[in-house]
Structure formats: structure tokens, C-alpha cells
Amino acid sequence: MPNQGNLANWLQKPKTTKASAPEAAKPDAQSSSPKAVPTPPASSQSPALSPKPSTEKAAPEGAPQGMFDKQLRPTRKRSQPSEAKQSPIASSPRTSDSEEASPALPQRKRTRLGARASGRPKAKAKIIVDSASSSDESFVLGAPSPAHSDGGNGSSELSDTLEKSPKDKPSEDSSPAILGTSAAELAAKLTAADTAPIKAKGKKATKKAKKAKGAKSAAQKAPDPSYTTPDEVLTTFAELITDTVPYAALCYMFEQVEATTKRLLILDMLTQFFYRVITHAPQDLLHCVYLCINRLAPQYEGVELGVGESLLIKAVAEATGRNATKVKSDLAKLGDIGLVAKESRSNQRTVAFAMTAKHFGSSASRQLKVGYVFKTLKQIATTSGHASMKLKVDRIKGLLAGCQNSEAKYLMRSLEGKLRIGLAEQTVLAALAHAFVHHRSEPLPEDLEDRVQVLQEAAATVKSVYNELPNYDKIVPTLLDQGLDILPQVCKLTAGIPVKPMLAHPTKAISEVLDRFEGHTFTCEYKYDGERAQIHRLETGETMIFSRNAEDMTAKYPDVVDKINRAVQSTTQSFILDCEAVAWDRVQDKILPFQVLSTRKRKDVKESEITVQVCIFAFDLLFLNGQSLLRTPLEDRQKILGDAFQRVQGDFEFAKAVRTSEVEEIQTFLDESIHDNCEGLMVKMLDGDEASYEPSKRSRNWLKVKKDYIMGLGDSLDLVVVGAYLGRGKRTGVYGGYLLACYNPDNEHYETICKIGTGFSEVDLASHRDLLQESIIAQPRSYYEFSDAANKPDVWFDPKMVWEVKAADLSISPVYKAAVGRVDSTKGISLRFPRFIRIRDDKSPEDATNSDQVADMYHGQKINAVKANDGSDDDY
DNA sequence: GTTTATTTAGTGC
DNA sequence: CTCCGACGCATTCGG
DNA sequence: CCGAATGCGTCGGAGGCACTAAATAAAC
């Protein structure tokens, strides 16, 4: 409120937005390099480092394999700013090195190089970023190699390099094909590895590869620096990670990752990081993995931080001695609590230090270790009960106090639950796989193409293992103790542990389905509107139920156990069923809306007190009597499913399905499903390789067709924009969402109906901000009906803009005001899955969808007719 | 001190 | 849940 | 035959509503 004015201004120009935020961020990373980034400031962080690192670090440690690196000693951190640019370096050093490297497995070599280089020049800037500051350059493999190796064109890029370099490749292309694609680059990388290996990724490379080989040498030489972790980064990892992993090392890696958008580079950096951890501090690998994916335990264990934005604001405020209001306004400006914390800290050093002393004791080292951070986060998660919030805040403050540089930023983001650095689970799995490939004793194949393939297969293996047993507590130790090769034998599908469910791709029209499945046999089944339920029966006879996100829902559905028992055939012992649990009206034998299902209690549910009955609609079987069916084609799985279970009217049903390839029939079936209160259809491939169950994959083998996806169908409304919310993260500087209202002609009021935050392109976001700039008003109009507590926007607008919005359904809302009194005496109507479609220039606010129309649309959803009888209303 | 209302976090879609 | 955008890979098009 | 353009799938990250549960704050 107070600052609306400011906000307004602030928003005005496109601005800064990015400038500010981003810059802030990145800079540190690299530019800062000079400053402190990595190993930072000598002073503080280094304390630890400097001492031991150098010498022994590696050596002493018995780190596995250390072969290569050992030597690496830290050249010292590159902290020295000075050298930064100056080092011309590139040329000289690298050249030499490069040669070594380029050839086959340069990896090892690189290390040395690096080492020697100690003096190292710095060379390359990081890739992405422009090199601006960073100085590194040096030998990164990429760069160098090309040049030298081939000798051919050396690209001079060293300096510039960066992304552009890719282009250069052509030049050399002796092996054009390869180069062109990533394959080449991969190759390049290979060469480089340092301590770690490099990775590469091109899948298809294979074909080309051959040619490449021919030209092999040539090909390899031409590496593309872009996807190879810069030596500077490698060196920093080596310096920071000795026998244990400092949180600073992890954060340094995060910074490097955040500074780029290239996926392959991110993957490589993470691979290098993990490799270093595996070889020098394997006991910390699990912690690092968890911190990278921002989780504390397997999902099904239900360990949650229980920390949200308000607690974080409080923690930051207290830790830095500022007041919460100020922190909030900074948050609005920066769009990231992590940045706020970081900025605050730098301005409040003394306070921070004071805190440090208080929480860590003087003796405590100032350097946070990942193990400690992880442990503390877990403590925060398990804290509960009276005054637990204060305790959590204190713990957060304690951690914050020990943070230096960017650590505070990432710590806050971890607490917030989103790292937002462009790296998430899939990347972690692939990097883990790659790191272990490099770590295992057998050498990588010499042939580039083969290497790529080995890496890809490893990634696929790890991902698949994880999907079948989503538990890093088991996977990571297994990898460390027994290696990649036997991982699949040790970690496999188990009844009692949730499998990542297979997902479906949205489809915009039936014709799209036909295009995709032409020539294949497929089945169409109802898409029920309930909750995904993966029902397990263990060997012990125990039954467990997991949600779509692998959450243990067993306690929520005690009644389902009995239903299942009545549906199992005598020969059926252990199994994993894939189903949808749907709210069911036993009196009328009808499906009830999702909103009804969601009112079921979740904990301590006693069978006798259940108010909302459920019917299970089974549609797949993943495991039966100790046997995995994941690779069995759907057609067979369905058959087995049908044999192993029997229908129990109203309690356990098989999803209604039809096999047809006729457009008309599909259309009819779709209409029918909608009529039966379902969301639409699921269309699945029945046979062939593509018909296996692919956990977690949103493959094209399962498609979903919902009425609202289809043009012209679904609920579309024209609503008035009355307010907006400041964007966060990548929406910093524009509005992240808007508050919409419908028009009530009776009293000429605007009644809020929903917020909207998706469907906008980036251009839309910017133009909407500009277009609405003039409509900003300091206070809401008296004729706006909204819920003060809940949807108060950051900025209010006069009613001018009208947008077409699409939604899947209309719902009774506890907070929105649309059509109040028409459907429910006190509650309004809102929209389910609202998204922006387009601006309606042709409509004035008074022409927007009105309250009666909203009420009619709500009643028009036949499912609600059912609802009407339960209750609150009388309309019918 | 208990009971009730409000706020926050987490999960579903 | 919906949607967008960037990347990487593959295929196609134009010279 | 090659580089440019186009198409497709993956991954990550913006954002939505409703509801329960837990903790705090407010009332009695």
C-alpha cells in the first residue's frame, strides 16, 4: 500500500528488471570471481582452505582414484583479481597442454595441466557469461584443444571463445558431421577432463560418429569449449573439496550453473562436482545430491521443512537487524528472498558476525560444511510443536550467520524450496551417472561415439533405477559401494516403495491423437477426476497407497484396503496397481467432483468416520506376485490386470475403455466421458516397445485429451483486470499474476473471480505491464468486491482491460466473490486452471462476463447438479 | 487455561 | 494442474 | 553436399484454486 507509487514507477520501465536482479546475481559469480567467488576471498573462506588444501588435500586423502589429480593442488585460488585478465595465457600454456589432452583421454592430463598451470592463467571466462570478467580461459579444454590439437585452425578464440566458438568449429571440421552436432563437442569435452571426466551428451551422435571416427583425430580435436567445464571451475572444486565438502563449494557450483543456460555445460559442471566429491569426500555425496535437488529425504517419508516465506522473512529480518517490512519491500523489488538475504548480509556484516559467534561459539569454524547444513535443515524439518516456529527461525538465523558470499542466497532458496538455477532432478541423475562412469575402474572407450553412448546409457540406467526406487538413501550408497554396473540389480522395483507414475501428454485435438498413433493399436479410457492412487500389496499382506508424487497416502484411505481385498483374486499376492481414487456417491451411484474428494481427512482417518466414499478405478498393473510388469506391453498388462482382479460395483472398477481408431467413435467416447463427469480421455499405445510402462515419463505413448484443451470447447470467460502481483524470479520486473473480476450489472460492482498467472508469453508480460501502467490507482474502487485477507494485490487498476480466459471448471470458492448469492449465499465462484488466452480489445468492462453468466456456467456443469442435492443450495 | 479464529505450509488437481 | 521458453537433437529445405 | 531453418521432446520454472493440518494469535 504505501508504496504503490513506488512500485508503479519501478515497474514502469522495462528495465532494470533484469538488470538489477540478474546482474546482481551473476556478477558475483563471475565477475566477482575476482572478488571472491569461488574460493573466495581469501580471507574468510579460505581459512580453511588455504591451509590444507594445497598440499595434501588430495594426497593424503585416500581418495579413491586420485590418480590424476593428486597433483592438482591448488594453485591458489584464482582469487587474485589481478591476474585476471592479464593472463594472456591462453596461448602459451594451453598449447602445450592441449596436445596432450586432445587425444584420447585427455582427462587425466588436464589435470595436470591445470596443476601446473598453477600459475595459471586464467582463461576463459565462463562460458556463458561472457567472459567478461572471469579470467579464466585458460586451458579449458575446449578452447585449447581445438586449436592445438588440430593445429589447424586454432581458433583464436580463446579469448573470445565462449559461445561463439561453436561456430568456429566448422572450420575445422574435418569431421563435419560430428562437429555440427553436439557430438563433436562432446568429444571435445572428453578430452578435457580434469579430475573429472567429461561428459558429453549427444545421443544420436552415433551415426555420425562413425564418420567422425574416421576423421577421428580431427574430430576430437575440435572441441567445443562451450560445453566443457572451465579449468578454473575444476581447479576451484579441487581447492575447495578436500576431505569434506564445504557449503561454499556447493554454492560455488550453484553459481556457475546459474550463470549459464547451456544444459550440457550444466550437466558437465555438476558431473565434475560430483566426481570430485566421489573421489575426495564420498561421505558427503548424499548430502550434496539432496541439496542439489532440494530435498531432505525420499518423498514418501514425508519429511518437510515446514518453512515458508513468512518465516524466512522473519529470519532474514532478525538475522540482519532490519525490520520485516523493509525485508518485504526488498523482496518485492528483488523478487527473490535469496538475494535479499545476500544483500542484507553484505550490509550487515557485523551483525552477522555477532550472530555467528552466538550460534557457533567462537571455536566453531566459520566455514559451513554441506553435512552440517543438511543436518540442520533436517533438524528444522523435524522440529514441531509449541514454539517450534521460533526454533526454526533461530536455526535459520544460525545458518545464515555462518554464510558468506552467495551461501546465504542459496541457503534461503533451499529453504524456500526452489533453487532456481536451472538444475533439477533430471540433471542430477544424469550427472550422478556420468560421474560414476568416470569413476569406475574400467576406462572409457576411446571412441568418442562409444563414450557418448556409454554415458547416455548410464544416465538412462540411473534414471530408470531412480524411477523404480526413488530413494537416494539407497541409490547413492549402492553406487559408492558397489558401482554403477550392479545398481539395477540392487535397486529395483519393490512393493512398498512407490514407483514414479507414468504421465501423459496434453493433446489439443483428436486429430493430434490420430497423427501420433497412426498405424498403432491404442486404447481410449476415461480420465477420471480424482486422485492418482498407486496401491501396493506387499508380500507381508500389508497394503500401502501412494499419491502421484510418491507421498504415502495410506493413512488417508483405510477404507480402500477392504475394497481391494474384495477385488483381488485368490492367486494374487503382491502387486502394484495404478488407479484413480474418485469420490463416489453410493446412493446415486455417481461420481462426485474432485472438490468433494479433497475434503477427506488426511491423517488419522478412521473407517467409521469417513464421510466421503471413494471408488477405485484401476487402469494398470505394474507388478504382480514378485514380477515387474514395467516392460510388458500395455495390452498384456491390461489382460493380467483383468485376470488378477475382479470388479466390485461401486468400490473397485476398471477404467472404462474402448478400442477404436475411428475419429467419430473417439469423439463420441470423449463426449460420453464428459457426460459421465470425467475430465476427458487418456489414449494409450497398446503394443510394441512403446507400450511399456515408463515411470515418470510424460511420453507420447500416453496422451490426454481434455475438453478444455480443445479449441472452442471448455469454459471461456471475458474478465476484467482489477489488480496485479509483482513477479518473482524470472518475472521480476513484470507482474507475475493478475487479479480478475466479472461484472455484476445489478449493482455495477466488479466481483473477483480468480487470479491468473499462466498463458502469457514474455512479451505479453511486458506489454501488459506497460498497458496497465496508466490504470494504476492507489486504492481499490468502492465498487470492487474482493476478499481483503486473501487476494489483495500489490497494485490496483481501474476497470479497463478485458481478457479472455480459459478454465477447466468452475468451483465454489471460499475467497472469491463472483456470483455470490446466486449459487451459494456467502461463497462466490472461481475458476479451476485459469489461463490467459488473449486481450479482448473489443469489449469494455461492462461487456465482460457477468455474474449471472458465471452462475449459469457453474450450474451448467452437470456434475454440480449432483452436488446441489447435497447441499447448501436450493436451486434445484 | 481452554477454546476458537487466523495464518502458513504442504499436497491434490 | 497449465503454459512458456531455451536447449539439444533430428530432419528438411535451399543453395 | 552443406549450412540454415524447422520441428519435436525434455527440462526447468513461472504461475492457478481448494482443502487439511499445524501452529500461533485471539477470545473467553
Tab-separated table of N, CA, C and O (backbone and C1' of nucleotides) in Angstrom, chain A residues 182 201-202 204 227 261 263 548 709 758 835, chain C residues 1-11:
chain	number	residue	atom	x	y	z
A	182	SER	N	26.350	-31.844	-31.580
A	182	SER	CA	26.975	-31.756	-30.301
A	182	SER	C	28.009	-32.813	-30.164
A	182	SER	O	28.919	-32.725	-29.399
A	201	LYS	N	27.080	-35.381	-24.234
A	201	LYS	CA	25.808	-35.837	-24.320
A	201	LYS	C	25.258	-36.050	-25.594
A	201	LYS	O	24.655	-35.766	-25.933
A	202	GLY	N	25.555	-36.230	-26.565
A	202	GLY	CA	24.703	-36.274	-27.657
A	202	GLY	C	24.220	-37.544	-27.867
A	202	GLY	O	24.932	-38.427	-27.910
A	204	LYS	N	22.248	-39.063	-30.291
A	204	LYS	CA	22.261	-39.639	-31.580
A	204	LYS	C	23.557	-39.666	-32.201
A	204	LYS	O	23.759	-40.116	-33.250
A	227	TYR	N	30.805	-26.488	-23.884
A	227	TYR	CA	30.206	-27.462	-23.006
A	227	TYR	C	31.189	-28.140	-22.095
A	227	TYR	O	30.966	-29.225	-21.629
A	261	THR	N	23.040	-21.196	-19.269
A	261	THR	CA	21.752	-21.788	-19.587
A	261	THR	C	21.989	-23.053	-20.407
A	261	THR	O	21.064	-23.768	-20.709
A	263	ARG	N	22.490	-26.529	-21.176
A	263	ARG	CA	22.261	-27.730	-20.380
A	263	ARG	C	23.446	-28.651	-20.312
A	263	ARG	O	23.715	-29.271	-19.293
A	548	ARG	N	0.369	-39.490	-6.585
A	548	ARG	CA	1.093	-39.226	-7.812
A	548	ARG	C	2.499	-38.748	-7.538
A	548	ARG	O	3.431	-38.990	-8.299
A	709	TYR	N	-8.919	-28.460	-23.532
A	709	TYR	CA	-7.753	-28.226	-24.373
A	709	TYR	C	-8.226	-27.937	-25.777
A	709	TYR	O	-7.559	-27.315	-26.565
A	758	THR	N	-0.708	-17.691	-15.812
A	758	THR	CA	-0.114	-18.508	-16.870
A	758	THR	C	-0.848	-18.263	-18.185
A	758	THR	O	-1.977	-17.784	-18.190
A	835	ARG	N	-6.210	-19.769	-17.374
A	835	ARG	CA	-5.045	-19.321	-18.143
A	835	ARG	C	-5.471	-18.258	-19.132
A	835	ARG	O	-6.599	-18.250	-19.631
C	1	DC	P	-0.563	-33.517	-14.039
C	1	DC	O5'	-1.301	-32.128	-13.767
C	1	DC	C5'	-2.675	-32.202	-13.463
C	1	DC	C4'	-3.264	-30.816	-13.461
C	1	DC	C3'	-2.797	-29.966	-14.640
C	1	DC	O3'	-3.747	-30.013	-15.665
C	1	DC	C1'	-2.567	-28.760	-12.599
C	2	DT	P	-3.279	-29.606	-17.119
C	2	DT	O5'	-2.926	-28.051	-17.056
C	2	DT	C5'	-3.979	-27.093	-16.951
C	2	DT	C4'	-3.496	-25.777	-17.510
C	2	DT	C3'	-2.909	-25.924	-18.910
C	2	DT	O3'	-3.341	-24.817	-19.691
C	2	DT	C1'	-1.240	-25.085	-17.423
C	3	DC	P	-3.017	-24.804	-21.232
C	3	DC	O5'	-1.691	-23.921	-21.297
C	3	DC	C5'	-1.694	-22.669	-20.637
C	3	DC	C4'	-0.306	-22.097	-20.598
C	3	DC	C3'	0.468	-22.242	-21.916
C	3	DC	O3'	0.732	-20.952	-22.393
C	3	DC	C1'	1.831	-22.798	-20.027
C	4	DC	P	1.359	-20.689	-23.787
C	4	DC	O5'	2.852	-20.357	-23.398
C	4	DC	C5'	3.085	-19.276	-22.520
C	4	DC	C4'	4.551	-19.171	-22.234
C	4	DC	C3'	5.437	-19.191	-23.483
C	4	DC	O3'	6.306	-18.089	-23.388
C	4	DC	C1'	6.163	-20.837	-21.919
C	5	DG	P	7.134	-17.656	-24.648
C	5	DG	O5'	8.563	-18.240	-24.271
C	5	DG	C5'	9.149	-17.845	-23.054
C	5	DG	C4'	10.489	-18.528	-22.906
C	5	DG	C3'	11.290	-18.595	-24.201
C	5	DG	O3'	12.627	-18.355	-23.835
C	5	DG	C1'	10.981	-20.771	-23.359
C	6	DA	P	13.665	-17.978	-24.947
C	6	DA	O5'	14.800	-19.037	-24.628
C	6	DA	C5'	15.288	-19.119	-23.300
C	6	DA	C4'	16.090	-20.383	-23.194
C	6	DA	C3'	17.006	-20.597	-24.393
C	6	DA	O3'	18.291	-20.890	-23.883
C	6	DA	C1'	15.593	-22.500	-24.077
C	7	DC	P	19.464	-21.128	-24.850
C	7	DC	O5'	19.498	-22.717	-24.889
C	7	DC	C5'	19.553	-23.412	-23.651
C	7	DC	C4'	19.480	-24.887	-23.913
C	7	DC	C3'	20.432	-25.379	-25.000
C	7	DC	O3'	21.209	-26.394	-24.409
C	7	DC	C1'	18.216	-26.202	-25.373
C	8	DG	P	22.492	-26.906	-25.126
C	8	DG	O5'	21.987	-28.244	-25.842
C	8	DG	C5'	21.151	-29.099	-25.125
C	8	DG	C4'	20.807	-30.321	-25.949
C	8	DG	C3'	21.785	-30.680	-27.050
C	8	DG	O3'	21.908	-32.088	-26.995
C	8	DG	C1'	19.650	-30.270	-27.985
C	9	DC	P	22.658	-32.882	-28.077
C	9	DC	O5'	21.484	-33.297	-29.055
C	9	DC	C5'	20.466	-34.168	-28.554
C	9	DC	C4'	19.585	-34.599	-29.708
C	9	DC	C3'	20.350	-35.039	-30.961
C	9	DC	O3'	19.839	-36.299	-31.341
C	9	DC	C1'	18.751	-33.369	-31.497
C	10	DA	P	20.328	-37.010	-32.633
C	10	DA	O5'	19.160	-36.612	-33.654
C	10	DA	C5'	17.823	-36.962	-33.304
C	10	DA	C4'	16.912	-36.624	-34.472
C	10	DA	C3'	17.477	-37.062	-35.825
C	10	DA	O3'	16.451	-37.753	-36.521
C	10	DA	C1'	16.926	-34.739	-35.857
C	11	DT	P	16.706	-38.276	-37.953
C	11	DT	O5'	15.891	-37.240	-38.842
C	11	DT	C5'	14.598	-36.828	-38.399
C	11	DT	C4'	14.099	-35.730	-39.314
C	11	DT	C3'	14.395	-35.978	-40.793
C	11	DT	O3'	13.201	-35.734	-41.531
C	11	DT	C1'	15.168	-33.839	-40.167
